[in-house]
Short mmCIF file of C-alpha atoms in Angstrom, two decimals:
data_model
loop_
_atom_site.label_atom_id
_atom_site.label_comp_id
_atom_site.label_asym_id
_atom_site.label_seq_id
_atom_site.Cartn_x
_atom_site.Cartn_y
_atom_site.Cartn_z
CA MET A 239 -34.59 -33.83 12.05
CA GLU A 240 -34.95 -30.48 14.31
CA THR A 241 -34.42 -27.46 12.97
CA LEU A 242 -32.66 -24.43 13.96
CA SER A 243 -34.30 -21.92 16.47
CA PRO A 244 -34.61 -18.38 14.67
CA ASP A 245 -32.67 -16.85 17.17
CA ILE A 246 -29.21 -19.08 16.31
CA LEU A 247 -30.32 -18.65 12.86
CA LYS A 248 -29.55 -14.49 12.80
CA VAL A 249 -26.61 -15.40 15.14
CA ILE A 250 -24.81 -17.04 12.05
CA ASN A 251 -25.97 -14.70 9.75
CA PHE A 252 -24.52 -12.03 12.27
CA ILE A 253 -21.99 -13.83 11.86
CA ASP A 254 -20.87 -14.85 8.79
CA ALA A 255 -22.08 -11.09 7.75
CA LYS A 256 -19.35 -9.76 9.52
CA ILE A 257 -16.61 -12.23 8.52
CA LEU A 258 -17.57 -11.34 5.17
CA ILE A 259 -17.46 -7.75 5.76
CA LEU A 260 -14.07 -8.74 6.89
CA LEU A 261 -12.40 -10.73 4.18
CA ILE A 262 -13.85 -7.19 1.67
CA LYS A 263 -11.84 -5.00 3.89
CA ILE A 264 -8.70 -8.06 3.79
CA PHE A 265 -8.93 -8.18 0.19
CA VAL A 266 -9.30 -4.14 -0.90
CA ALA A 267 -6.74 -3.57 1.41
CA GLY A 268 -4.33 -6.48 -0.36
CA LEU A 269 -5.58 -4.40 -4.10
CA LEU A 270 -4.65 -1.25 -2.52
CA CYS A 271 -0.42 -2.31 -1.42
CA LEU A 272 -0.61 -4.49 -4.38
CA VAL A 273 -1.25 -0.61 -6.63
CA LEU A 274 1.19 1.08 -4.25
CA LYS A 275 3.48 -1.00 -4.10
CA ASN A 276 3.26 -1.10 -8.82
CA VAL A 277 3.56 2.46 -8.12
CA ALA A 278 6.60 3.08 -5.93
CA GLU A 279 8.16 0.43 -8.18
CA SER A 280 7.81 2.83 -11.08
CA ILE A 281 8.95 5.78 -9.00
CA TYR A 282 12.10 3.38 -7.56
CA SER A 283 12.88 2.43 -10.93
CA TYR A 284 12.52 5.77 -12.94
CA PHE A 285 15.11 7.34 -10.79
CA GLU A 286 17.37 4.72 -11.08
CA PHE A 287 17.46 4.46 -14.51
CA ARG A 288 17.25 8.56 -15.51
CA SER A 289 20.25 8.46 -12.16
CA ASN A 290 22.99 6.67 -14.77
CA ARG A 291 24.95 8.96 -16.61
CA TYR A 292 24.43 7.46 -20.13
CA VAL A 293 21.27 8.39 -19.86
CA CYS A 294 19.43 11.00 -21.27
CA ILE A 295 17.01 12.05 -24.26
CA GLY A 296 18.46 11.91 -27.97
CA ARG A 297 20.96 9.55 -26.76
CA LYS A 298 21.31 6.73 -29.19
CA VAL A 299 21.09 3.61 -27.62
CA ASP A 300 20.91 -1.22 -28.22
CA VAL A 301 18.27 -2.34 -26.04
CA ASP A 302 18.12 -6.29 -26.96
CA GLY A 303 19.57 -5.76 -30.29
CA PHE A 304 16.98 -2.75 -31.35
CA GLN A 305 19.49 0.11 -32.50
CA GLY A 306 17.00 3.69 -31.41
CA VAL A 307 16.93 6.79 -29.76
CA ILE A 308 15.24 7.72 -26.05
CA VAL A 309 13.10 10.29 -27.10
CA ASP A 310 11.01 9.64 -23.71
CA ILE A 311 11.49 8.46 -20.08
CA SER A 312 8.51 8.36 -17.63
CA PRO A 313 7.51 6.79 -14.40
CA ARG A 314 5.87 4.26 -16.25
CA PHE A 315 8.05 3.80 -19.91
CA ILE A 316 10.97 4.21 -21.35
CA ILE A 317 10.10 5.21 -25.24
CA ILE A 318 13.25 4.13 -28.15
CA SER A 319 12.54 4.97 -31.80
CA ASN A 320 13.66 4.74 -35.04
CA ASN A 321 13.16 6.17 -38.38
CA LYS A 322 11.02 2.43 -38.61
CA GLU A 323 9.51 1.82 -35.62
CA THR A 324 9.63 2.44 -32.06
CA LYS A 325 9.76 0.64 -28.41
CA LEU A 326 8.44 0.93 -25.27
CA ILE A 327 10.28 -0.95 -22.09
CA VAL A 328 8.67 -0.76 -19.13
CA THR A 329 10.71 1.37 -16.71
CA SER A 330 10.52 -0.75 -13.37
CA LEU A 331 11.63 -3.69 -15.77
CA TRP A 332 14.38 -1.87 -17.76
CA LYS A 333 16.81 -3.57 -16.30
CA ALA A 334 15.77 -6.76 -17.36
CA HIS A 335 16.80 -5.68 -20.59
CA ASN A 336 20.39 -4.98 -22.41
CA TRP A 337 21.50 -1.96 -23.01
CA SER A 338 24.61 -0.30 -25.07
CA PHE A 339 24.43 3.06 -25.42
CA HIS A 340 26.30 5.10 -27.36
CA ASN A 341 28.41 8.79 -27.21
CA ASN A 342 27.02 10.40 -29.33
CA ILE A 343 23.66 12.28 -28.47
CA THR A 344 21.10 13.12 -32.43
CA SER A 345 18.97 16.13 -31.55
CA GLN A 346 16.02 15.58 -32.37
#
């Protein structure tokens, strides 16, 4: 069995290194795109939730059967609390829950 010449081995190693570097760059660019997409979805959902005329801090709500008061709204989480427990809802997934807003507002 004949072995390859050292010059051909150098070319093969050089090509493999360039392909590996290219694959790493593509992987990092893909991760960056996913992170930016997640941030954009969170910010968009935050503004979309806040633009609802019934939403404000202190509003009594029922979310999937959990009764409480909106305590905080941030681009990452909506915090709903009652006397016993607190529920965190991911802001970008707020539409996946069943919401019922009550007319009265409590002061915190």
